Amino acid sequence: MPTEQLSQHPAPTGDLPASDRAARRAVTVFPLLVIAAGAVGLLWPAPFTGWAPAVPWLLGVVMFSMGLTLTPPDFTAVAKRPWAVGLGLVAHYVIMPGLGWLIATALHLPPQLAAGVILVGCAPSGTASNVVTYLARGDVALSVSVATVSTVLAPLITPPLTLLLAGQFLDVDAGVMVTDILKTVLLPVLGGLLVRLVAGRWVDRALRALPWLSAVTIAAIVLVVVSGSAARIKDAAALVVLAVVLHNGLGLALGYAAGRLARLGKPAGRAMAFEVGMQNSGLAASLATAHFSPAAALPAAVFSVWHNVSGALVAAWMARNARRER
């Protein structure tokens, strides 16, 4: 979910400001909301099976909220650290798509599930990665920069990557996918940024509510996706969970390793872990539902739950180690 502006805080050093405490609570509660939404969609799917057309609009709300949290310094920060941001961007769009293809191939996933796993890997950074980096005592400025750039570039990168890696499993219309990402991701983000620039004083007053708005909206996306393929989940649940856990876990580990090998420092390594391992699974679910099938959206729905649970756990472990090193 989009965060309040945390980029001015390199790492938490004491009591969190009220807005940051709100973000932390939202990240903590978020997996529970998503689990509850998924359970409802699985056990009582009938009332929600016709809601699939609402998913792109719901995602637009999430991305508009993300745009509201951005400020010009977030973009100027990219120019100040082009090497680190570039490395994070390359690591994100090489490691996760590559892992998605490898896992889908190694597990011999059915075509719909394989395309779904790969699509998750080709999505931009997860919308909760900034707060999780903050809680891990990581380099939040780097996290915000990588997340912002990966989201802005998603219309240019996600469709061709999906075509390249998932095209062997299913037909992929990359051109239409570009249009969909522009409508559901880039335009809402730019709209939110414009509103922040024009009405920043009023937006600042609403920042505490944005993580909760995003959490509820993403939970609604999961509810719709799960309800649309409830029967298939029971047949493929174990296989999907295994693929998602491997994808996310290896992404976190390789992202951290990339940052450390590049000698960016431990805080930057923590940021890289979450910027690589956490994906915008809401976008992946929306694209999978629109371009493939509800079954292809299953990996994204499971990823929505798991990467926030694993992210919170890994952040707590990293923060504990960081305190010991002080």
Coordinates of C-alpha atoms in Angstrom, one line a residue:
M1 CA 0.0 0.0 0.0
P2 CA 1.2 3.5 -0.5
T3 CA 3.0 5.0 2.5
E4 CA 3.1 8.4 4.0
Q5 CA 6.3 10.2 3.2
L6 CA 9.1 8.2 4.9
S7 CA 11.9 9.1 2.6
Q8 CA 13.2 11.8 4.9
H9 CA 13.8 9.2 7.6
P10 CA 16.9 7.0 6.8
A11 CA 15.9 4.5 9.4
P12 CA 13.8 4.5 12.6
T13 CA 15.7 5.5 15.6
G14 CA 13.1 5.8 18.3
D15 CA 9.4 6.4 18.7
L16 CA 7.6 6.6 15.4
P17 CA 5.7 9.7 14.4
A18 CA 1.9 9.3 14.6
S19 CA 1.7 9.0 10.8
D20 CA 4.4 6.4 10.7
R21 CA 2.7 4.4 13.4
A22 CA -0.5 4.4 11.4
A23 CA 1.5 3.1 8.4
R24 CA 3.0 0.4 10.5
R25 CA -0.3 -0.7 11.9
A26 CA -1.8 -0.8 8.4
V27 CA 1.1 -3.0 7.2
T28 CA 0.6 -5.3 10.2
V29 CA -3.2 -5.6 9.8
F30 CA -3.1 -5.7 6.0
P31 CA -2.3 -9.5 5.7
L32 CA -5.1 -10.2 8.1
L33 CA -7.5 -8.2 5.9
V34 CA -6.3 -10.0 2.8
I35 CA -6.6 -13.4 4.4
A36 CA -10.1 -12.6 5.6
A37 CA -11.1 -11.4 2.1
G38 CA -9.6 -14.5 0.5
A39 CA -11.5 -16.7 2.9
V40 CA -14.8 -15.0 2.1
G41 CA -14.2 -15.3 -1.6
L42 CA -13.3 -19.0 -1.2
L43 CA -16.2 -20.0 1.1
W44 CA -19.0 -17.7 -0.3
P45 CA -18.0 -16.8 -3.9
A46 CA -21.4 -16.5 -5.5
P47 CA -22.1 -12.9 -4.5
F48 CA -18.8 -11.6 -5.9
T49 CA -18.3 -13.7 -9.1
G50 CA -19.6 -10.9 -11.3
W51 CA -17.3 -8.2 -9.9
A52 CA -14.3 -8.8 -12.1
P53 CA -14.8 -5.6 -14.2
A54 CA -14.3 -3.6 -11.0
V55 CA -10.7 -4.8 -10.4
P56 CA -9.0 -2.3 -12.7
W57 CA -11.0 0.5 -11.0
L58 CA -10.0 -0.7 -7.6
L59 CA -6.4 -0.9 -8.6
G60 CA -6.7 2.7 -9.9
V61 CA -7.7 3.8 -6.4
V62 CA -4.6 2.1 -5.0
M63 CA -2.3 3.8 -7.5
F64 CA -4.0 7.2 -7.1
S65 CA -3.3 6.9 -3.4
M66 CA 0.3 6.1 -4.1
G67 CA 0.5 9.2 -6.3
L68 CA -0.8 11.3 -3.4
T69 CA 2.2 10.2 -1.3
L70 CA 4.8 11.4 -3.8
T71 CA 6.5 14.7 -3.9
P72 CA 9.1 16.3 -6.2
P73 CA 12.0 15.4 -3.9
D74 CA 11.2 11.7 -4.5
F75 CA 12.1 12.3 -8.2
T76 CA 15.1 14.5 -7.6
A77 CA 16.4 11.7 -5.3
V78 CA 16.7 9.5 -8.3
A79 CA 19.1 11.9 -10.0
K80 CA 21.2 12.1 -6.8
R81 CA 21.8 8.3 -6.7
P82 CA 21.5 7.1 -10.3
W83 CA 23.8 4.1 -9.8
A84 CA 21.9 2.7 -6.8
V85 CA 18.5 3.4 -8.3
G86 CA 19.5 1.9 -11.6
L87 CA 20.9 -1.2 -9.9
G88 CA 17.6 -1.6 -8.0
L89 CA 15.6 -1.2 -11.1
V90 CA 17.7 -3.8 -13.1
A91 CA 17.7 -6.2 -10.2
H92 CA 13.9 -5.9 -9.8
Y93 CA 13.1 -6.5 -13.5
V94 CA 15.7 -9.2 -14.0
I95 CA 15.5 -11.3 -10.8
M96 CA 11.8 -11.5 -10.3
P97 CA 10.8 -12.2 -13.9
G98 CA 13.6 -14.7 -14.3
L99 CA 12.6 -16.4 -11.1
G100 CA 9.0 -16.6 -12.2
W101 CA 10.0 -18.3 -15.4
L102 CA 12.3 -20.7 -13.7
I103 CA 9.8 -21.7 -11.0
A104 CA 7.0 -22.1 -13.5
T105 CA 9.2 -24.3 -15.6
A106 CA 10.7 -26.3 -12.7
L107 CA 7.3 -27.0 -11.1
H108 CA 5.7 -27.9 -14.5
L109 CA 2.9 -25.5 -13.7
P110 CA -0.2 -25.6 -15.9
P111 CA -0.2 -22.8 -18.6
Q112 CA -2.6 -20.5 -16.7
L113 CA -0.7 -20.7 -13.4
A114 CA 2.6 -20.4 -15.1
A115 CA 1.6 -17.2 -16.9
G116 CA 0.2 -15.9 -13.6
V117 CA 3.5 -16.6 -11.7
I118 CA 5.5 -14.9 -14.5
L119 CA 3.2 -11.9 -14.6
V120 CA 3.7 -11.4 -10.8
G121 CA 7.4 -11.4 -11.5
C122 CA 7.1 -8.8 -14.3
A123 CA 5.1 -6.4 -12.1
P124 CA 6.6 -3.3 -10.5
S125 CA 7.6 -3.0 -6.9
G126 CA 5.0 -3.7 -4.2
T127 CA 3.1 -0.8 -2.8
A128 CA 4.0 -1.8 0.8
S129 CA 7.7 -2.0 0.2
N130 CA 8.5 1.5 1.5
V131 CA 7.0 1.0 4.9
V132 CA 8.5 -2.5 5.3
T133 CA 11.9 -1.1 4.4
Y134 CA 11.3 1.6 7.1
L135 CA 10.5 -1.0 9.7
A136 CA 13.6 -3.0 8.7
R137 CA 15.8 0.1 9.3
G138 CA 16.6 0.1 5.7
D139 CA 17.4 2.9 3.2
V140 CA 13.9 4.3 2.7
A141 CA 15.0 7.0 0.3
L142 CA 16.4 4.3 -2.0
S143 CA 13.3 2.2 -1.6
V144 CA 11.0 5.1 -2.5
S145 CA 13.1 5.9 -5.6
V146 CA 13.2 2.4 -6.9
A147 CA 9.5 1.8 -6.3
T148 CA 8.6 5.1 -8.0
V149 CA 10.7 4.5 -11.1
S150 CA 9.7 0.8 -11.4
T151 CA 6.0 1.9 -11.3
V152 CA 6.5 4.8 -13.8
L153 CA 8.3 2.5 -16.2
A154 CA 5.9 -0.5 -15.9
P155 CA 4.0 0.3 -19.1
L156 CA 7.2 0.0 -21.0
I157 CA 8.7 -3.0 -19.3
T158 CA 6.0 -5.3 -17.9
P159 CA 4.2 -6.1 -21.2
P160 CA 7.3 -7.0 -23.3
L161 CA 8.8 -9.0 -20.4
T162 CA 5.5 -10.9 -20.0
L163 CA 5.4 -11.5 -23.7
L164 CA 8.9 -12.8 -23.7
L165 CA 8.6 -15.1 -20.7
A166 CA 4.9 -16.1 -20.6
G167 CA 4.3 -16.2 -24.4
Q168 CA 5.4 -19.9 -24.5
F169 CA 2.5 -20.7 -22.1
L170 CA -0.3 -18.5 -23.3
D171 CA -1.0 -15.9 -26.0
V172 CA 0.0 -12.4 -24.7
D173 CA -1.3 -9.2 -26.3
A174 CA 1.5 -6.8 -25.2
G175 CA 0.0 -3.8 -26.9
V176 CA -3.3 -4.0 -25.1
M177 CA -1.5 -4.7 -21.9
V178 CA 0.5 -1.4 -22.3
T179 CA -2.8 0.5 -22.6
D180 CA -4.2 -1.2 -19.5
I181 CA -1.2 -0.4 -17.4
L182 CA -1.3 3.2 -18.6
K183 CA -4.9 3.5 -17.6
T184 CA -4.8 1.6 -14.3
V185 CA -1.3 2.5 -13.0
L186 CA 0.5 5.5 -14.6
L187 CA -2.4 7.9 -15.1
P188 CA -3.8 7.4 -11.5
V189 CA -0.3 7.8 -10.1
L190 CA 0.3 11.0 -12.1
G191 CA -3.2 12.2 -11.1
G192 CA -2.4 11.7 -7.4
L193 CA 0.9 13.5 -7.8
L194 CA -0.9 16.4 -9.5
V195 CA -3.5 16.6 -6.7
R196 CA -0.6 16.6 -4.1
L197 CA 1.1 19.5 -5.9
V198 CA -2.1 21.5 -6.2
A199 CA -3.7 20.7 -2.8
G200 CA -0.8 19.5 -0.7
R201 CA -2.1 21.1 2.5
W202 CA -5.4 19.1 2.4
V203 CA -3.7 16.0 1.2
D204 CA -1.3 16.1 4.1
R205 CA -4.2 15.9 6.5
A206 CA -5.4 12.7 4.8
L207 CA -2.0 10.9 4.7
R208 CA -2.8 8.7 7.7
A209 CA -5.9 7.3 6.0
L210 CA -4.1 6.3 2.8
P211 CA -2.5 3.1 4.0
W212 CA -5.9 1.9 5.3
L213 CA -7.7 2.9 2.1
S214 CA -5.1 1.0 0.1
A215 CA -5.3 -2.0 2.4
V216 CA -9.1 -2.3 2.1
T217 CA -9.0 -1.8 -1.6
I218 CA -6.4 -4.5 -2.2
A219 CA -8.3 -6.8 0.1
A220 CA -11.4 -6.2 -2.2
I221 CA -9.3 -7.1 -5.2
V222 CA -8.3 -10.3 -3.6
L223 CA -11.9 -11.0 -2.7
V224 CA -13.0 -10.6 -6.3
V225 CA -10.1 -12.6 -7.8
V226 CA -10.5 -15.5 -5.3
S227 CA -14.3 -15.7 -5.7
G228 CA -13.9 -15.9 -9.5
S229 CA -11.8 -19.0 -9.3
A230 CA -12.8 -20.6 -6.0
A231 CA -13.2 -24.0 -7.4
R232 CA -9.8 -24.0 -9.1
I233 CA -8.1 -22.9 -5.8
K234 CA -9.0 -26.1 -4.1
D235 CA -7.4 -28.1 -6.9
A236 CA -4.2 -26.1 -7.2
A237 CA -3.7 -24.4 -3.7
A238 CA -0.6 -26.4 -2.6
L239 CA 1.2 -25.9 -5.9
V240 CA 0.4 -22.2 -6.1
V241 CA 1.5 -21.6 -2.5
L242 CA 4.8 -23.4 -3.1
A243 CA 5.4 -21.3 -6.2
V244 CA 4.7 -18.1 -4.4
V245 CA 6.8 -18.9 -1.4
L246 CA 9.7 -19.8 -3.5
H247 CA 9.3 -16.8 -5.7
N248 CA 9.1 -14.3 -2.9
G249 CA 11.7 -15.9 -0.7
L250 CA 14.3 -16.2 -3.4
G251 CA 13.5 -12.6 -4.5
L252 CA 14.1 -11.2 -1.0
A253 CA 17.4 -13.1 -0.7
L254 CA 18.7 -12.3 -4.1
G255 CA 17.7 -8.6 -3.8
Y256 CA 19.6 -8.3 -0.6
A257 CA 22.6 -10.1 -2.1
A258 CA 22.6 -7.7 -5.1
G259 CA 22.7 -4.7 -2.8
R260 CA 25.5 -6.2 -0.7
L261 CA 27.6 -7.3 -3.7
A262 CA 27.3 -3.8 -5.1
R263 CA 28.7 -2.5 -1.8
L264 CA 25.8 -0.2 -1.3
G265 CA 25.8 -0.8 2.5
K266 CA 23.5 -2.8 4.8
P267 CA 20.6 -0.3 4.9
A268 CA 20.6 -0.2 1.1
G269 CA 20.8 -4.0 1.0
R270 CA 17.7 -4.2 3.1
A271 CA 15.9 -1.8 0.8
M272 CA 16.9 -3.8 -2.2
A273 CA 15.6 -7.0 -0.6
F274 CA 12.1 -5.6 -0.4
E275 CA 12.1 -3.7 -3.7
V276 CA 13.0 -6.9 -5.5
G277 CA 11.0 -9.4 -3.5
M278 CA 7.8 -7.5 -3.0
Q279 CA 5.6 -7.1 -6.1
N280 CA 2.6 -5.0 -7.1
S281 CA 0.4 -8.1 -7.0
G282 CA -2.7 -6.0 -7.3
L283 CA -1.6 -5.0 -10.8
A284 CA -0.7 -8.6 -11.6
A285 CA -4.1 -9.8 -10.5
S286 CA -5.8 -7.1 -12.6
L287 CA -3.8 -7.9 -15.7
A288 CA -4.2 -11.7 -15.3
T289 CA -8.0 -11.4 -14.9
A290 CA -8.3 -9.1 -17.9
H291 CA -5.8 -10.8 -20.3
F292 CA -5.8 -14.5 -19.2
S293 CA -8.3 -16.0 -16.8
P294 CA -9.3 -16.1 -13.1
A295 CA -7.0 -19.1 -12.7
A296 CA -4.0 -17.0 -13.9
A297 CA -4.8 -14.5 -11.2
L298 CA -4.4 -17.0 -8.4
P299 CA -0.6 -16.6 -7.9
A300 CA -1.2 -12.8 -7.6
A301 CA -3.9 -13.3 -5.0
V302 CA -1.7 -15.6 -2.9
F303 CA 1.3 -13.3 -3.4
S304 CA -0.8 -10.4 -2.0
V305 CA -1.1 -12.3 1.3
W306 CA 2.2 -14.0 1.5
H307 CA 4.6 -11.2 0.6
N308 CA 3.2 -8.9 3.3
V309 CA 3.5 -11.7 5.9
S310 CA 7.0 -12.6 4.9
G311 CA 7.9 -8.9 4.5
A312 CA 6.8 -8.1 8.0
L313 CA 8.7 -11.1 9.4
V314 CA 11.9 -10.4 7.5
A315 CA 11.7 -6.7 8.5
A316 CA 11.4 -7.5 12.2
W317 CA 14.4 -9.8 11.9
M318 CA 16.5 -7.2 10.0
A319 CA 15.6 -4.5 12.5
R320 CA 16.6 -6.7 15.4
N321 CA 20.0 -7.4 13.7
A322 CA 20.4 -3.7 13.0
R323 CA 19.8 -2.8 16.7
R324 CA 22.5 -5.3 17.7
E325 CA 25.0 -3.8 15.4
R326 CA 24.6 -0.3 16.8

